[in-house]
Short mmCIF file of C-alpha atoms in Angstrom, two decimals:
data_model
loop_
_atom_site.label_atom_id
_atom_site.label_comp_id
_atom_site.label_asym_id
_atom_site.label_seq_id
_atom_site.Cartn_x
_atom_site.Cartn_y
_atom_site.Cartn_z
CA MET A 151 52.37 55.02 31.61
CA HIS A 152 49.16 53.52 30.27
CA ARG A 153 46.24 52.88 32.62
CA LEU A 154 43.42 50.61 31.49
CA ALA A 155 40.27 49.60 33.30
CA HIS A 156 39.80 45.83 33.37
CA GLY A 157 36.77 46.17 31.11
CA ASN A 158 34.86 43.18 32.46
CA LEU A 159 31.16 43.27 33.27
CA TYR A 160 31.67 44.34 36.90
CA TRP A 161 34.34 44.65 39.57
CA PRO A 162 34.50 41.18 41.22
CA TYR A 163 35.15 42.56 44.71
CA ASP A 164 32.27 45.04 44.86
CA GLY A 165 30.39 42.99 47.46
CA VAL A 166 27.31 42.75 45.24
CA ARG A 167 25.59 39.41 44.62
CA HIS A 168 25.30 39.34 40.83
CA THR A 169 22.90 37.20 38.80
CA MET A 170 23.94 33.78 37.53
CA LEU A 171 23.85 35.06 33.94
CA SER A 172 26.12 37.99 34.83
CA ARG A 173 28.58 35.69 36.61
CA ILE A 174 28.71 33.31 33.63
CA GLY A 175 29.36 36.25 31.32
CA TRP A 176 32.03 37.61 33.65
CA HIS A 177 33.91 34.28 33.79
CA ALA A 178 33.59 33.79 30.03
CA GLN A 179 35.22 37.15 29.43
CA ASP A 180 37.82 36.56 32.14
CA ALA A 181 38.96 33.32 30.49
CA GLY A 182 38.53 34.30 26.86
CA ALA A 183 39.33 37.26 24.65
CA PHE A 184 39.47 40.16 27.07
CA LYS A 185 37.86 43.50 26.30
CA ARG A 186 41.09 45.52 26.31
CA GLN A 187 42.93 43.08 24.05
CA ALA A 188 43.16 45.41 21.05
CA LYS A 189 44.42 48.29 23.20
CA VAL A 190 46.99 46.12 24.94
CA ALA A 191 48.18 44.84 21.57
CA GLN A 192 48.56 48.42 20.36
CA ILE A 193 50.59 49.38 23.45
CA LEU A 194 52.85 46.34 23.04
CA ASP A 195 53.44 47.15 19.39
CA GLU A 196 54.18 50.81 20.09
CA THR A 197 56.46 50.32 23.11
CA ALA A 198 58.11 46.99 22.17
CA PRO A 199 59.07 46.12 25.78
CA ASP A 200 62.00 43.82 26.56
CA ILE A 201 59.80 41.94 29.02
CA VAL A 202 56.19 41.94 30.20
CA HIS A 203 55.45 41.54 33.91
CA THR A 204 51.92 40.34 34.73
CA ASN A 205 50.38 40.19 38.19
CA ASN A 206 46.82 39.47 39.29
CA LEU A 207 44.87 39.01 36.05
CA THR A 208 41.49 38.29 37.60
CA GLY A 209 38.91 40.33 35.74
CA PHE A 210 41.38 41.66 33.19
CA GLY A 211 41.91 38.38 31.37
CA SER A 212 44.70 35.79 31.39
CA GLN A 213 44.75 35.69 27.59
CA ILE A 214 47.13 38.62 27.72
CA ILE A 215 49.87 35.99 28.20
CA PRO A 216 49.49 34.30 24.77
CA LEU A 217 49.02 37.77 23.27
CA VAL A 218 52.42 38.82 24.60
CA LYS A 219 54.06 35.54 23.58
CA SER A 220 52.69 35.87 20.04
CA ARG A 221 54.76 39.05 19.76
CA GLY A 222 57.97 37.31 20.76
CA MET A 223 58.23 38.82 24.24
CA PRO A 224 59.16 37.06 27.52
CA VAL A 225 56.69 37.01 30.40
CA LEU A 226 57.30 37.07 34.14
CA HIS A 227 54.23 36.48 36.27
CA THR A 228 53.81 37.21 39.99
CA LEU A 229 51.41 35.04 41.99
CA ARG A 230 49.43 37.12 44.47
CA ASP A 231 46.19 35.12 44.44
CA PHE A 232 44.90 31.78 43.16
CA GLY A 233 43.08 33.20 40.14
CA LEU A 234 44.82 30.84 37.70
CA LEU A 235 43.47 27.84 39.63
CA CYS A 236 40.22 28.89 41.24
CA SER A 237 37.18 30.77 39.96
CA ARG A 238 37.01 32.54 43.35
CA SER A 239 40.79 33.18 43.38
CA SER A 240 40.98 31.71 46.89
CA LEU A 241 41.21 27.87 46.81
CA PHE A 242 38.83 28.13 49.75
CA LYS A 243 35.16 27.16 49.87
CA ASN A 244 32.67 26.74 52.72
CA LEU A 245 35.44 27.81 55.13
CA HIS A 246 37.75 24.95 54.08
CA ASP A 247 40.76 24.63 51.77
CA CYS A 248 40.20 23.13 48.34
CA ASP A 249 42.41 20.05 48.05
CA SER A 250 41.54 19.44 44.41
CA HIS A 251 39.92 21.17 41.45
CA CYS A 252 36.14 21.08 41.61
CA LEU A 253 34.33 20.66 38.31
CA SER A 254 33.37 24.33 38.01
CA CYS A 255 36.95 25.50 38.60
CA ARG A 256 38.31 22.97 36.13
CA MET A 257 35.94 24.34 33.51
CA LEU A 258 36.31 28.03 34.33
CA THR A 259 40.10 28.06 34.66
CA ALA A 260 41.08 25.63 31.87
CA ARG A 261 42.07 28.39 29.45
CA LYS A 262 43.82 30.33 32.22
CA ARG A 263 45.96 27.33 33.11
CA SER A 264 46.75 26.73 29.45
CA ALA A 265 47.80 30.37 29.03
CA ALA A 266 49.93 30.23 32.18
CA SER A 267 51.95 27.32 30.79
CA ALA A 268 53.72 29.80 28.49
CA ILE A 269 55.12 31.93 31.36
CA ASP A 270 58.93 32.04 31.35
CA LEU A 271 59.50 32.69 35.07
CA VAL A 272 57.05 32.71 37.96
CA VAL A 273 57.45 34.74 41.15
CA GLY A 274 55.62 33.97 44.37
CA ASN A 275 55.12 36.51 47.14
CA SER A 276 55.78 33.50 49.37
CA GLU A 277 57.27 30.05 48.88
CA TYR A 278 53.86 28.74 49.85
CA MET A 279 52.31 30.28 46.74
CA ILE A 280 54.71 28.54 44.39
CA ASP A 281 54.40 25.21 46.19
CA ARG A 282 50.58 25.40 46.24
CA HIS A 283 50.35 26.08 42.51
CA ARG A 284 52.69 23.19 41.78
CA GLU A 285 50.63 20.90 43.99
CA MET A 286 47.63 21.84 41.87
CA GLY A 287 49.43 21.09 38.59
CA LEU A 288 50.89 24.42 37.46
CA PHE A 289 54.50 25.53 36.94
CA HIS A 290 56.20 22.18 37.59
CA ASP A 291 58.88 22.93 34.99
CA VAL A 292 58.85 26.73 35.21
CA PRO A 293 61.79 28.48 36.97
CA SER A 294 60.67 30.35 40.07
CA ARG A 295 61.71 32.96 42.60
CA VAL A 296 60.26 34.20 45.88
CA ILE A 297 60.00 37.97 46.28
CA TYR A 298 58.21 39.01 49.45
CA ASN A 299 55.90 42.02 49.65
CA ALA A 300 57.49 45.26 50.78
CA VAL A 301 56.49 47.86 53.37
CA PRO A 302 57.76 51.37 52.55
CA GLY A 303 59.96 52.86 55.25
CA ILE A 304 60.44 49.57 57.10
CA LEU A 305 64.15 50.37 57.70
CA ASP A 306 63.49 53.88 59.01
CA ARG A 307 61.24 53.18 61.99
CA ARG A 308 62.51 53.09 65.56
CA PRO A 309 59.52 51.95 67.64
CA ASP A 310 59.24 52.51 71.40
CA VAL A 311 60.52 49.39 73.18
CA THR A 312 59.25 50.32 76.64
CA SER A 313 58.19 47.18 78.53
CA GLN A 314 54.52 46.68 79.35
CA SER A 315 53.94 46.63 83.10
CA VAL A 316 52.71 43.35 84.57
CA GLY A 317 49.12 43.86 85.66
CA ALA A 318 48.47 46.71 83.24
CA THR A 319 45.76 46.38 80.61
CA LEU A 320 47.17 44.73 77.50
CA HIS A 321 45.88 46.35 74.34
CA LEU A 322 45.30 43.66 71.69
CA GLY A 323 44.65 44.45 68.06
CA TYR A 324 43.18 42.93 64.92
CA ALA A 325 43.41 44.72 61.56
CA GLY A 326 41.83 43.58 58.33
CA ALA A 327 38.58 42.68 56.64
CA ILE A 328 35.93 41.39 59.02
CA LYS A 329 35.01 38.11 57.33
CA PRO A 330 34.63 34.51 58.56
CA GLU A 331 37.70 33.37 56.57
CA LYS A 332 39.82 35.94 58.39
CA GLY A 333 39.30 34.01 61.61
CA VAL A 334 37.63 36.83 63.51
CA GLU A 335 35.27 34.37 65.20
CA VAL A 336 38.23 32.22 66.30
CA LEU A 337 39.75 35.30 67.96
CA LEU A 338 36.49 36.33 69.62
CA GLU A 339 35.88 32.82 70.97
CA ALA A 340 39.44 32.74 72.33
CA MET A 341 38.83 36.03 74.16
CA ARG A 342 35.58 34.66 75.57
CA ARG A 343 37.42 31.62 76.95
CA ILE A 344 39.93 33.94 78.62
CA GLY A 345 37.15 36.00 80.17
CA LEU A 346 37.30 39.50 81.56
CA GLY A 347 40.67 40.65 82.81
CA ASN A 348 43.59 42.92 82.02
CA TRP A 349 42.98 43.17 78.31
CA ARG A 350 41.15 45.20 75.72
CA LEU A 351 40.73 44.29 72.04
CA SER A 352 40.53 46.81 69.20
CA ILE A 353 39.22 45.57 65.84
CA ALA A 354 40.16 47.78 62.90
CA GLY A 355 38.39 46.98 59.65
CA THR A 356 35.07 46.71 57.92
CA GLY A 357 32.86 43.94 56.60
CA ASP A 358 29.32 43.00 55.71
CA GLU A 359 27.11 45.16 57.94
CA GLU A 360 24.81 42.32 58.99
CA TYR A 361 27.75 40.05 59.84
CA VAL A 362 29.60 42.72 61.80
CA SER A 363 26.44 43.68 63.67
CA SER A 364 25.87 40.06 64.71
CA LEU A 365 29.43 39.82 66.06
CA LYS A 366 29.03 43.05 68.00
CA ARG A 367 25.73 41.83 69.46
CA ASP A 368 27.07 38.40 70.43
CA HIS A 369 30.15 39.83 72.14
CA ALA A 370 28.79 43.05 73.57
CA ASP A 371 29.79 41.96 77.08
CA LEU A 372 33.51 41.84 76.22
CA PRO A 373 35.88 44.86 76.21
CA ILE A 374 36.07 45.22 72.44
CA ASP A 375 36.33 48.44 70.44
CA TRP A 376 35.02 48.19 66.87
CA LEU A 377 36.92 50.96 65.13
CA GLY A 378 35.89 50.50 61.52
CA PHE A 379 38.41 51.65 58.93
CA VAL A 380 41.36 53.50 60.49
CA PRO A 381 44.90 54.37 59.28
CA VAL A 382 47.15 51.42 60.02
CA GLU A 383 50.28 53.27 61.20
CA PRO A 384 48.83 54.97 64.30
CA PHE A 385 46.83 51.83 65.06
CA LEU A 386 49.99 49.70 65.22
CA ASP A 387 51.63 52.28 67.49
CA GLN A 388 48.72 52.21 69.92
CA ILE A 389 48.36 48.47 70.50
CA ASP A 390 50.63 46.10 72.47
CA LEU A 391 50.06 42.86 70.56
CA MET A 392 48.74 42.03 67.08
CA VAL A 393 46.62 38.94 66.42
CA ILE A 394 46.33 37.52 62.87
CA PRO A 395 43.89 34.58 63.11
CA SER A 396 43.20 33.79 59.42
CA ILE A 397 41.77 30.37 58.59
CA TRP A 398 42.06 30.71 54.80
CA PRO A 399 45.48 30.24 53.14
CA GLU A 400 46.49 33.86 52.68
CA PRO A 401 49.34 34.14 50.16
CA MET A 402 51.24 36.66 52.28
CA PRO A 403 49.31 38.80 54.78
CA ARG A 404 50.72 42.31 54.68
CA THR A 405 49.54 42.85 58.25
CA LEU A 406 52.27 40.52 59.53
CA ILE A 407 55.01 42.48 57.76
CA GLU A 408 53.52 45.76 58.99
CA ALA A 409 53.55 44.40 62.56
CA MET A 410 57.20 43.48 62.06
CA SER A 411 57.95 46.99 60.85
CA HIS A 412 56.71 48.25 64.23
CA TRP A 413 58.53 45.49 66.19
CA LEU A 414 55.10 44.55 67.49
CA PRO A 415 54.61 41.23 69.34
CA THR A 416 52.34 39.13 67.14
CA ILE A 417 50.37 35.90 67.38
CA VAL A 418 49.60 34.48 63.93
CA SER A 419 47.90 31.36 62.61
CA ASP A 420 49.83 28.93 60.42
CA ALA A 421 47.57 29.52 57.41
CA GLY A 422 49.09 30.13 53.97
CA GLY A 423 52.37 32.02 53.74
CA SER A 424 52.31 33.43 57.28
CA PRO A 425 54.64 30.85 58.90
CA GLU A 426 57.44 31.80 56.49
CA VAL A 427 57.57 35.38 57.76
CA ALA A 428 56.86 34.38 61.34
CA ALA A 429 59.95 32.12 61.25
CA MET A 430 62.07 35.20 60.49
CA TYR A 431 60.45 37.37 63.16
CA PRO A 432 61.51 36.87 66.80
CA ASN A 433 58.43 38.71 68.10
CA ALA A 434 55.99 36.28 66.44
CA LYS A 435 54.35 33.15 67.80
CA VAL A 436 52.44 30.70 65.61
CA TYR A 437 49.45 28.49 66.46
CA HIS A 438 47.47 26.03 64.35
CA ARG A 439 44.61 27.80 62.63
CA ARG A 440 41.14 27.05 64.01
CA ASP A 441 42.67 25.89 67.32
CA VAL A 442 40.75 28.25 69.57
CA GLN A 443 42.23 26.86 72.78
CA ALA A 444 45.82 27.18 71.54
CA LEU A 445 45.16 30.82 70.66
CA ALA A 446 43.45 31.43 74.00
CA ASP A 447 46.41 29.92 75.88
CA MET A 448 48.92 32.11 73.99
CA LEU A 449 46.83 35.22 74.59
CA ALA A 450 46.38 34.40 78.29
CA SER A 451 50.16 34.02 78.65
CA ALA A 452 50.72 37.35 76.89
CA ILE A 453 48.23 39.09 79.16
CA ALA A 454 49.85 37.59 82.27
CA ALA A 455 53.42 38.37 81.16
CA PRO A 456 53.46 41.07 78.47
CA SER A 457 56.36 41.19 76.01
CA ALA A 458 58.09 44.38 74.93
CA ARG A 459 58.69 45.36 71.33
CA ARG A 460 62.09 43.80 70.65
CA ALA A 461 64.31 45.24 67.95
CA VAL A 462 64.35 43.29 64.69
CA ASP A 463 67.64 42.59 62.94
CA LYS A 464 68.23 44.99 60.05
CA SER A 465 69.01 42.16 57.63
CA THR A 466 65.54 40.69 58.31
CA LEU A 467 63.82 44.02 57.76
CA GLN A 468 65.71 44.48 54.49
CA THR A 469 64.00 41.36 53.15
CA PHE A 470 60.76 43.36 53.15
CA SER A 471 62.13 46.72 52.05
CA VAL A 472 61.21 48.47 48.81
CA GLU A 473 64.89 48.64 47.92
CA ARG A 474 65.31 44.87 48.19
CA LEU A 475 62.09 44.27 46.25
CA VAL A 476 63.37 46.45 43.39
CA GLU A 477 66.74 44.65 43.37
CA ASN A 478 65.03 41.27 43.33
CA TYR A 479 62.70 42.17 40.48
CA LEU A 480 65.47 43.63 38.36
CA ALA A 481 67.38 40.38 38.82
CA ALA A 482 64.23 38.40 37.99
CA TYR A 483 63.72 40.42 34.80
CA ARG A 484 67.26 39.69 33.67
CA GLU A 485 66.79 36.00 34.42
CA THR A 486 63.48 35.89 32.53
CA ILE A 487 65.02 37.46 29.43
CA ALA A 488 67.94 35.01 29.59
CA ILE A 489 65.53 32.04 29.88
CA TYR A 490 63.53 33.29 26.92
CA ARG A 491 66.64 33.76 24.78
CA ARG A 492 67.76 30.23 25.56
CA GLY A 493 64.48 29.04 24.07
CA GLY A 494 62.63 28.48 27.35
CA ASP A 495 64.04 25.48 29.24
CA HIS A 496 60.54 24.45 30.32
CA HIS A 497 58.81 24.90 26.98
CA GLY A 498 60.61 22.05 25.23
#
């Protein structure tokens, strides 16, 4: 195994507001000749792999793709963010989806998109991810597969399915980063519309201190526990219903699969790849993102008539198992090599 730091000027998710000059330098390195290029080339030459599998390349440099291709090796790429299309890797700006390439993203991702055109097979961690990239002009002629994220041990759990008593306090939960795009304010407004009653909300996660403090202050009169960072497994065992209110198009929120692994009743927005998993999960209900009243109505119904954790069919859980993920990727590797040996159907 070879481990390499990305080598760029800074870690893009460090929460620090960097200077304009630093950001320009970071994007220039991200799109151009990456710092670890010589080392990667050495590793490729020494190991001579049958296939190279790339994932999120943000910060590391997308030019690894033409480097691999120049050595006569096939490339499979997994889409887990929008880094090939968007300088922020999110296709989301000012709390709204990006329906087209803005000028800055066209400039900053031009070389990334050009490099990505040489990929032999693309994998999405949701069908949504593949469709969204094609809508934005990438991978129209590239063979694709969907391989969902996995949760270790998903087939081994046997959650308690004891019914929640009508009239008892329903313990609601939110787990994830506390950011506006995660829809936390939509959830809090929905709880305010419901008003005090037989419910309590636990929020597990961290965020910008000033932002979190303002939310705590504005909703101090509601029965909300702000837990900070906590281990997810015991948290999911302790709550009665999970709420996933994202407003940005998450590729595939792991929280939804983790809720499924605990057979936990879940209310989830229709943002990004979430509806795909929700359609497979009988304990999930979907509402239109940003629709505060729709969420409030679903939550009020759940509080009035709580649902038990209903067993999930084993075949559904297998879709998100580590074993199935390994099988799917081995099959995808074989397919990628076959495509490359045929001369790349999409490369002309």
